[in-house]
PDB file of C-alpha atoms in Angstrom:
ATOM      1  CA  MET B  53       0.022   2.040  14.495  1.00 77.00           C
ATOM      2  CA  CYS B  54       1.872   2.692  11.209  1.00 95.00           C
ATOM      3  CA  GLU B  55       0.742   5.017   8.425  1.00 98.00           C
ATOM      4  CA  LEU B  56       0.378   4.625   4.678  1.00 98.00           C
ATOM      5  CA  PHE B  57       0.932   6.848   1.654  1.00 98.00           C
ATOM      6  CA  GLY B  58       0.003   6.083  -1.944  1.00 98.00           C
ATOM      7  CA  TYR B  59       0.205   8.071  -5.159  1.00 98.00           C
ATOM      8  CA  SER B  60      -1.058   7.596  -8.707  1.00 98.00           C
ATOM      9  CA  SER B  61      -0.877  10.162 -11.527  1.00 97.00           C
ATOM     10  CA  GLU B  62      -1.251  10.340 -15.297  1.00 95.00           C
ATOM     11  CA  HIS B  63       2.036  12.289 -15.530  1.00 95.00           C
ATOM     12  CA  GLU B  64       5.315  12.045 -13.642  1.00 96.00           C
ATOM     13  CA  GLN B  65       5.258  14.491 -10.725  1.00 95.00           C
ATOM     14  CA  GLY B  66       7.536  15.563  -7.900  1.00 97.00           C
ATOM     15  CA  LEU B  67       6.213  14.287  -4.566  1.00 98.00           C
ATOM     16  CA  SER B  68       7.901  16.614  -2.063  1.00 98.00           C
ATOM     17  CA  ARG B  69       4.581  18.374  -1.390  1.00 96.00           C
ATOM     18  CA  TRP B  70       3.250  15.109   0.017  1.00 98.00           C
ATOM     19  CA  LEU B  71       6.277  13.156   1.203  1.00 98.00           C
ATOM     20  CA  MET B  72       7.720  15.983   3.311  1.00 98.00           C
ATOM     21  CA  PRO B  73       4.689  16.092   5.652  1.00 98.00           C
ATOM     22  CA  PHE B  74       4.415  12.306   5.513  1.00 98.00           C
ATOM     23  CA  ARG B  75       8.038  12.051   6.664  1.00 98.00           C
ATOM     24  CA  GLN B  76       7.073  13.949   9.819  1.00 98.00           C
ATOM     25  CA  ARG B  77       4.521  11.233  10.598  1.00 97.00           C
ATOM     26  CA  GLY B  78       7.501   8.924  11.115  1.00 97.00           C
ATOM     27  CA  GLY B  79       8.099   9.790  14.756  1.00 96.00           C
ATOM     28  CA  GLY B  80       7.842  13.586  14.525  1.00 96.00           C
ATOM     29  CA  ASN B  81       4.195  14.560  14.899  1.00 96.00           C
ATOM     30  CA  ALA B  82       2.962  10.955  15.125  1.00 96.00           C
ATOM     31  CA  ASP B  83       4.132   7.869  17.024  1.00 95.00           C
ATOM     32  CA  ASN B  84       5.612   5.849  14.136  1.00 96.00           C
ATOM     33  CA  PRO B  85       9.370   5.925  14.829  1.00 96.00           C
ATOM     34  CA  ASP B  86      10.385   2.378  13.862  1.00 95.00           C
ATOM     35  CA  GLY B  87      11.301   2.625  10.200  1.00 96.00           C
ATOM     36  CA  TRP B  88      10.230   4.065   6.873  1.00 98.00           C
ATOM     37  CA  GLY B  89      10.160   3.061   3.244  1.00 98.00           C
ATOM     38  CA  VAL B  90       9.310   4.523  -0.157  1.00 98.00           C
ATOM     39  CA  ALA B  91       8.709   2.440  -3.298  1.00 98.00           C
ATOM     40  CA  SER B  92       8.308   4.050  -6.728  1.00 98.00           C
ATOM     41  CA  TRP B  93       8.257   2.976 -10.363  1.00 96.00           C
ATOM     42  CA  HIS B  94      10.463   4.241 -13.182  1.00 93.00           C
ATOM     43  CA  ASP B  95      10.188   2.841 -16.715  1.00 89.00           C
ATOM     44  CA  GLY B  96       8.322  -0.133 -15.290  1.00 86.00           C
ATOM     45  CA  VAL B  97      10.975  -0.947 -12.682  1.00 92.00           C
ATOM     46  CA  ALA B  98      10.311  -0.706  -8.946  1.00 95.00           C
ATOM     47  CA  ARG B  99      12.822   1.154  -6.766  1.00 96.00           C
ATOM     48  CA  LEU B 100      12.782   0.877  -3.001  1.00 97.00           C
ATOM     49  CA  SER B 101      14.442   3.075  -0.381  1.00 98.00           C
ATOM     50  CA  LYS B 102      13.967   2.211   3.268  1.00 97.00           C
ATOM     51  CA  SER B 103      15.558   2.278   6.687  1.00 97.00           C
ATOM     52  CA  SER B 104      14.744   1.095  10.194  1.00 95.00           C
ATOM     53  CA  GLU B 105      15.485   4.572  11.621  1.00 96.00           C
ATOM     54  CA  ALA B 106      12.797   7.125  12.442  1.00 97.00           C
ATOM     55  CA  GLY B 107      11.602   8.834   9.279  1.00 97.00           C
ATOM     56  CA  PHE B 108      11.324  12.351  10.706  1.00 98.00           C
ATOM     57  CA  ARG B 109      15.043  12.513  11.452  1.00 96.00           C
ATOM     58  CA  SER B 110      16.278  10.501   8.462  1.00 97.00           C
ATOM     59  CA  GLU B 111      18.392  12.533   6.039  1.00 98.00           C
ATOM     60  CA  GLN B 112      17.955   9.763   3.471  1.00 98.00           C
ATOM     61  CA  PHE B 113      14.160  10.088   3.689  1.00 98.00           C
ATOM     62  CA  ALA B 114      14.491  13.882   3.357  1.00 98.00           C
ATOM     63  CA  ARG B 115      16.498  13.437   0.135  1.00 98.00           C
ATOM     64  CA  VAL B 116      14.020  10.924  -1.267  1.00 98.00           C
ATOM     65  CA  ALA B 117      11.090  13.173  -0.403  1.00 98.00           C
ATOM     66  CA  ASP B 118      12.740  16.193  -1.999  1.00 98.00           C
ATOM     67  CA  GLU B 119      14.003  14.521  -5.174  1.00 98.00           C
ATOM     68  CA  LEU B 120      11.507  11.790  -6.057  1.00 98.00           C
ATOM     69  CA  SER B 121       9.491  12.254  -9.243  1.00 97.00           C
ATOM     70  CA  THR B 122       7.196   9.446 -10.397  1.00 98.00           C
ATOM     71  CA  ARG B 123       3.713   8.458 -11.524  1.00 97.00           C
ATOM     72  CA  LEU B 124       3.230   5.735  -8.919  1.00 98.00           C
ATOM     73  CA  ALA B 125       4.456   5.352  -5.348  1.00 98.00           C
ATOM     74  CA  ILE B 126       3.765   3.613  -2.034  1.00 98.00           C
ATOM     75  CA  ALA B 127       5.318   4.729   1.261  1.00 98.00           C
ATOM     76  CA  HIS B 128       5.076   3.669   4.899  1.00 98.00           C
ATOM     77  CA  VAL B 129       6.182   4.765   8.364  1.00 98.00           C
ATOM     78  CA  ARG B 130       6.219   2.032  10.985  1.00 97.00           C
ATOM     79  CA  LYS B 131       5.167   1.585  14.583  1.00 94.00           C
ATOM     80  CA  ALA B 132       6.678  -1.814  15.408  1.00 92.00           C
ATOM     81  CA  ARG B 133       4.067  -4.195  16.778  1.00 86.00           C
ATOM     82  CA  HIS B 134       4.623  -7.647  15.329  1.00 81.00           C
ATOM     83  CA  PRO B 135       7.488  -8.225  15.882  1.00 83.00           C
ATOM     84  CA  PRO B 136       7.780  -5.316  18.334  1.00 84.00           C
ATOM     85  CA  VAL B 137      11.292  -4.295  17.275  1.00 80.00           C
ATOM     86  CA  PRO B 138      12.627  -2.315  14.293  1.00 84.00           C
ATOM     87  CA  GLY B 139      14.594  -4.090  11.586  1.00 91.00           C
ATOM     88  CA  MET B 140      15.225  -3.790   7.872  1.00 94.00           C
ATOM     89  CA  LEU B 141      13.574  -7.083   6.899  1.00 95.00           C
ATOM     90  CA  ASN B 142      10.439  -6.035   8.774  1.00 96.00           C
ATOM     91  CA  THR B 143      10.306  -2.498   7.384  1.00 97.00           C
ATOM     92  CA  HIS B 144       7.587  -1.767   4.821  1.00 97.00           C
ATOM     93  CA  PRO B 145       6.993  -1.626   1.881  1.00 98.00           C
ATOM     94  CA  PHE B 146       7.703  -5.196   0.833  1.00 98.00           C
ATOM     95  CA  ILE B 147       8.460  -6.334  -2.723  1.00 97.00           C
ATOM     96  CA  HIS B 148       7.758  -9.779  -4.141  1.00 96.00           C
ATOM     97  CA  ALA B 149       7.657 -11.061  -7.714  1.00 93.00           C
ATOM     98  CA  CYS B 150       4.466 -12.612  -9.050  1.00 92.00           C
ATOM     99  CA  CYS B 151       3.005 -13.143 -12.506  1.00 89.00           C
ATOM    100  CA  ASN B 152       6.046 -11.634 -14.259  1.00 90.00           C
ATOM    101  CA  ARG B 153       5.742  -8.420 -12.251  1.00 91.00           C
ATOM    102  CA  GLU B 154       7.150  -6.919  -9.092  1.00 94.00           C
ATOM    103  CA  TRP B 155       4.435  -6.226  -6.533  1.00 97.00           C
ATOM    104  CA  VAL B 156       4.723  -3.790  -3.642  1.00 98.00           C
ATOM    105  CA  PHE B 157       2.701  -3.897  -0.416  1.00 98.00           C
ATOM    106  CA  ALA B 158       2.429  -1.857   2.793  1.00 98.00           C
ATOM    107  CA  HIS B 159       0.042  -2.387   5.708  1.00 97.00           C
ATOM    108  CA  ASN B 160      -1.397  -0.561   8.683  1.00 97.00           C
ATOM    109  CA  GLY B 161      -2.839  -2.689  11.482  1.00 96.00           C
ATOM    110  CA  MET B 162      -2.350  -6.114  13.047  1.00 95.00           C
ATOM    111  CA  VAL B 163      -3.468  -9.537  11.773  1.00 96.00           C
ATOM    112  CA  PRO B 164      -1.011 -11.851  13.600  1.00 94.00           C
ATOM    113  CA  GLU B 165      -3.142 -14.973  13.185  1.00 95.00           C
ATOM    114  CA  VAL B 166      -2.407 -14.924   9.453  1.00 95.00           C
ATOM    115  CA  ILE B 167       1.108 -16.225  10.208  1.00 92.00           C
ATOM    116  CA  ALA B 168      -0.393 -19.528  11.364  1.00 90.00           C
ATOM    117  CA  TRP B 169      -2.306 -20.055   8.122  1.00 89.00           C
ATOM    118  CA  GLN B 170      -1.199 -22.841   5.830  1.00 76.00           C
ATOM    119  CA  THR B 171       2.080 -21.995   4.123  1.00 66.00           C
ATOM    120  CA  THR B 172       1.893 -19.673   1.143  1.00 62.00           C
ATOM    121  CA  GLY B 173       4.116 -22.022  -0.853  1.00 67.00           C
ATOM    122  CA  PRO B 174       7.064 -21.256  -3.144  1.00 73.00           C
ATOM    123  CA  LEU B 175       5.235 -18.479  -5.032  1.00 82.00           C
ATOM    124  CA  CYS B 176       5.860 -15.995  -2.216  1.00 90.00           C
ATOM    125  CA  LEU B 177       7.959 -16.665   0.871  1.00 90.00           C
ATOM    126  CA  PRO B 178       8.270 -13.861   3.484  1.00 93.00           C
ATOM    127  CA  ASP B 179      11.774 -12.542   4.064  1.00 93.00           C
ATOM    128  CA  GLY B 180      10.890 -11.045   7.460  1.00 93.00           C
ATOM    129  CA  GLU B 181       8.693 -11.885  10.424  1.00 93.00           C
ATOM    130  CA  THR B 182       5.773  -9.488  10.123  1.00 95.00           C
ATOM    131  CA  ASP B 183       2.149 -10.514   9.856  1.00 95.00           C
ATOM    132  CA  SER B 184       1.998  -7.857   7.125  1.00 96.00           C
ATOM    133  CA  GLU B 185       4.383  -9.677   4.810  1.00 96.00           C
ATOM    134  CA  TYR B 186       2.660 -13.005   5.436  1.00 95.00           C
ATOM    135  CA  ALA B 187      -0.649 -11.376   4.495  1.00 96.00           C
ATOM    136  CA  PHE B 188       0.981  -9.961   1.350  1.00 97.00           C
ATOM    137  CA  CYS B 189       2.119 -13.417   0.282  1.00 95.00           C
ATOM    138  CA  HIS B 190      -1.338 -14.876   0.881  1.00 94.00           C
ATOM    139  CA  LEU B 191      -2.879 -12.171  -1.299  1.00 96.00           C
ATOM    140  CA  LEU B 192      -0.453 -12.847  -4.157  1.00 95.00           C
ATOM    141  CA  THR B 193      -0.936 -16.599  -3.908  1.00 93.00           C
ATOM    142  CA  GLY B 194      -4.706 -16.169  -3.979  1.00 92.00           C
ATOM    143  CA  ILE B 195      -4.859 -14.028  -7.126  1.00 93.00           C
ATOM    144  CA  ALA B 196      -1.911 -15.373  -9.133  1.00 92.00           C
ATOM    145  CA  GLU B 197      -3.690 -17.819 -11.434  1.00 88.00           C
ATOM    146  CA  ALA B 198      -6.469 -15.416 -12.451  1.00 90.00           C
ATOM    147  CA  TYR B 199      -4.054 -12.494 -12.770  1.00 91.00           C
ATOM    148  CA  GLU B 200      -1.726 -14.436 -15.066  1.00 85.00           C
ATOM    149  CA  GLN B 201      -4.695 -15.267 -17.287  1.00 84.00           C
ATOM    150  CA  ALA B 202      -5.681 -11.578 -17.416  1.00 77.00           C
ATOM    151  CA  GLN B 203      -9.070 -12.297 -15.823  1.00 73.00           C
ATOM    152  CA  ARG B 204      -9.589  -8.876 -14.244  1.00 75.00           C
ATOM    153  CA  PRO B 205     -13.033  -9.355 -12.657  1.00 84.00           C
ATOM    154  CA  THR B 206     -11.947 -12.738 -11.329  1.00 89.00           C
ATOM    155  CA  TRP B 207      -8.626 -11.742  -9.777  1.00 92.00           C
ATOM    156  CA  LEU B 208     -10.003  -8.536  -8.334  1.00 93.00           C
ATOM    157  CA  THR B 209     -12.958 -10.369  -6.799  1.00 93.00           C
ATOM    158  CA  ARG B 210     -10.593 -12.966  -5.355  1.00 94.00           C
ATOM    159  CA  LEU B 211      -8.463 -10.174  -3.931  1.00 96.00           C
ATOM    160  CA  ALA B 212     -11.509  -8.577  -2.294  1.00 96.00           C
ATOM    161  CA  GLN B 213     -12.667 -11.888  -0.829  1.00 95.00           C
ATOM    162  CA  LEU B 214      -9.257 -12.759   0.612  1.00 96.00           C
ATOM    163  CA  THR B 215      -8.874  -9.205   1.912  1.00 97.00           C
ATOM    164  CA  GLU B 216     -12.115  -9.574   3.856  1.00 97.00           C
ATOM    165  CA  LYS B 217     -10.964 -12.915   5.258  1.00 96.00           C
ATOM    166  CA  ILE B 218      -7.687 -11.442   6.507  1.00 97.00           C
ATOM    167  CA  ALA B 219      -9.350  -8.266   7.786  1.00 97.00           C
ATOM    168  CA  ALA B 220     -11.590 -10.431   9.989  1.00 97.00           C
ATOM    169  CA  LEU B 221      -8.447 -11.348  11.965  1.00 96.00           C
ATOM    170  CA  GLY B 222      -7.852  -7.778  13.182  1.00 96.00           C
ATOM    171  CA  LYS B 223      -7.050  -4.542  11.369  1.00 96.00           C
ATOM    172  CA  PHE B 224      -6.018  -4.558   7.718  1.00 97.00           C
ATOM    173  CA  ASN B 225      -5.618  -1.247   5.913  1.00 98.00           C
ATOM    174  CA  PHE B 226      -3.201  -1.662   2.994  1.00 98.00           C
ATOM    175  CA  LEU B 227      -1.768  -0.412  -0.290  1.00 98.00           C
ATOM    176  CA  LEU B 228      -0.786  -2.806  -3.081  1.00 98.00           C
ATOM    177  CA  SER B 229       0.550  -2.274  -6.598  1.00 98.00           C
ATOM    178  CA  ASP B 230       1.678  -4.304  -9.592  1.00 96.00           C
ATOM    179  CA  GLY B 231       3.502  -1.321 -11.064  1.00 96.00           C
ATOM    180  CA  GLN B 232       0.496  -0.222 -13.096  1.00 95.00           C
ATOM    181  CA  GLU B 233      -2.377   0.103 -10.669  1.00 96.00           C
ATOM    182  CA  LEU B 234      -2.636   1.327  -7.099  1.00 98.00           C
ATOM    183  CA  ILE B 235      -4.963  -0.771  -4.947  1.00 98.00           C
ATOM    184  CA  ALA B 236      -6.079   0.751  -1.647  1.00 98.00           C
ATOM    185  CA  TYR B 237      -8.123  -0.996   1.041  1.00 98.00           C
ATOM    186  CA  GLY B 238      -9.539   1.057   3.875  1.00 97.00           C
ATOM    187  CA  HIS B 239     -10.563  -1.360   6.593  1.00 97.00           C
ATOM    188  CA  ASP B 240     -11.199   1.402   9.105  1.00 95.00           C
ATOM    189  CA  ARG B 241      -8.805   4.332   8.486  1.00 94.00           C
ATOM    190  CA  LEU B 242      -7.779   5.690   5.094  1.00 98.00           C
ATOM    191  CA  HIS B 243      -8.276   8.977   3.223  1.00 98.00           C
ATOM    192  CA  GLY B 244      -8.116   9.961  -0.438  1.00 98.00           C
ATOM    193  CA  LEU B 245      -7.575  13.252  -2.246  1.00 98.00           C
ATOM    194  CA  GLU B 246      -8.302  13.486  -5.990  1.00 97.00           C
ATOM    195  CA  LEU B 247      -6.889  16.408  -7.977  1.00 96.00           C
ATOM    196  CA  ASP B 248      -7.408  17.437 -11.600  1.00 95.00           C
ATOM    197  CA  ASP B 249      -5.517  20.582 -12.609  1.00 90.00           C
ATOM    198  CA  GLU B 250      -2.890  21.808 -15.073  1.00 90.00           C
ATOM    199  CA  SER B 251      -0.598  18.982 -13.895  1.00 88.00           C
ATOM    200  CA  GLY B 252      -3.185  16.360 -14.812  1.00 93.00           C
ATOM    201  CA  ARG B 253      -5.101  13.862 -12.737  1.00 96.00           C
ATOM    202  CA  GLN B 254      -3.611  12.731  -9.438  1.00 97.00           C
ATOM    203  CA  VAL B 255      -4.830  10.749  -6.459  1.00 98.00           C
ATOM    204  CA  ILE B 256      -3.147  10.818  -3.059  1.00 98.00           C
ATOM    205  CA  ILE B 257      -3.968   8.198  -0.442  1.00 98.00           C
ATOM    206  CA  ALA B 258      -2.919   8.595   3.197  1.00 98.00           C
ATOM    207  CA  THR B 259      -3.863   7.246   6.571  1.00 98.00           C
ATOM    208  CA  GLU B 260      -4.398  10.815   7.759  1.00 97.00           C
ATOM    209  CA  PRO B 261      -4.785  13.937   5.562  1.00 97.00           C
ATOM    210  CA  LEU B 262      -1.425  15.516   4.755  1.00 97.00           C
ATOM    211  CA  SER B 263      -2.711  18.989   3.834  1.00 96.00           C
ATOM    212  CA  ASP B 264      -5.743  21.209   3.791  1.00 94.00           C
ATOM    213  CA  GLY B 265      -8.198  20.311   1.073  1.00 90.00           C
ATOM    214  CA  PRO B 266     -11.127  18.027   0.278  1.00 96.00           C
ATOM    215  CA  TRP B 267      -9.741  14.757   1.600  1.00 97.00           C
ATOM    216  CA  GLN B 268     -12.449  12.114   1.779  1.00 97.00           C
ATOM    217  CA  PRO B 269     -12.404   9.143   4.152  1.00 97.00           C
ATOM    218  CA  PHE B 270     -12.828   5.691   2.708  1.00 97.00           C
ATOM    219  CA  ALA B 271     -15.962   3.861   3.723  1.00 97.00           C
ATOM    220  CA  ALA B 272     -15.283   0.992   6.100  1.00 96.00           C
ATOM    221  CA  ARG B 273     -14.070  -2.104   4.199  1.00 96.00           C
ATOM    222  CA  GLU B 274     -13.793  -0.254   0.901  1.00 97.00           C
ATOM    223  CA  LEU B 275     -11.345  -1.375  -1.799  1.00 97.00           C
ATOM    224  CA  ARG B 276     -10.453   1.030  -4.614  1.00 97.00           C
ATOM    225  CA  VAL B 277      -8.293   0.574  -7.711  1.00 97.00           C
ATOM    226  CA  TYR B 278      -6.582   3.534  -9.408  1.00 97.00           C
ATOM    227  CA  ARG B 279      -4.683   3.789 -12.675  1.00 97.00           C
ATOM    228  CA  ASP B 280      -2.984   6.947 -13.957  1.00 97.00           C
ATOM    229  CA  GLY B 281      -4.694   9.047 -11.292  1.00 97.00           C
ATOM    230  CA  ARG B 282      -8.201   7.761 -12.057  1.00 97.00           C
ATOM    231  CA  GLN B 283     -10.384   5.416 -10.034  1.00 96.00           C
ATOM    232  CA  ILE B 284     -11.208   2.440 -12.255  1.00 95.00           C
ATOM    233  CA  ALA B 285     -12.837   0.040  -9.789  1.00 94.00           C
ATOM    234  CA  ARG B 286     -14.436  -0.004  -6.361  1.00 94.00           C
ATOM    235  CA  LEU B 287     -15.634  -2.899  -4.223  1.00 92.00           C
ATOM    236  CA  SER B 288     -17.268  -2.650  -0.826  1.00 84.00           C
ATOM    237  CA  GLY B 289     -16.952  -5.237   1.899  1.00 71.00           C
ATOM    238  CA  ALA B 290     -20.618  -6.103   1.457  1.00 52.00           C
ATOM    239  CA  ALA B 291     -20.074  -6.710  -2.266  1.00 55.00           C
ATOM    240  CA  ALA B 292     -17.164  -9.033  -1.552  1.00 52.00           C
ATOM    241  CA  ASP B 293     -19.254 -10.898   1.037  1.00 48.00           C
ATOM    242  CA  SER B 294     -22.104 -11.239  -1.467  1.00 40.00           C
ATOM    243  CA  THR B 295     -19.812 -12.546  -4.199  1.00 40.00           C
ATOM    244  CA  ALA B 296     -18.202 -15.035  -1.837  1.00 37.00           C
ATOM    245  CA  ALA B 297     -21.607 -16.354  -0.771  1.00 34.00           C
ATOM    246  CA  ARG B 298     -22.689 -17.267  -4.315  1.00 31.00           C
TER     247      ARG B 298
END
């Protein structure tokens, strides 16, 4: 049911070591044949490559995986569920503008009831039909005011609260970025690998480990925020519940 890949580093790095095995998860050694996408940032500008074809046999994905060098990236391979057909508009990651930034989002799971929620309004209107993109727009709408006012504890707490509300509808593992920070939420299936070597600090996030090494599973309902390869914030589902109750 779809897989996620996220990357944050203090220095620009080539990602072939990670994206080549992730590409195989797109219908090769895992059942996610219904599209792929890779978003990355360069001089503050988001670039997106994606296709509705199976990632493991996509020559375009192979080129991206081999050539991409960046400090921040989000990638996705899709198993079509809602709607249950491939298509470019429904292929992750999604990009929407908010708060003078381009935000990128990719999701693993199903939360179809979120589509019936009250409209997200003009701030973020889905281009496709997926519950994932509707959830993305609800997240942006919920944090926009506090984010624009640079109220970090407030917008991050709001994000955690809304994440828990959407996760209650089904399964909601996701990656989100504003071009500076990588936000990862492990509802029930996400792994992280933190490296600190001659290349600098790096963190790799994936649904399933992509190599040997000390990958660590996220705790259930755990939200982490990374910047330049370092974890700068962590909220648990219980903490979000507690904050919402006050």
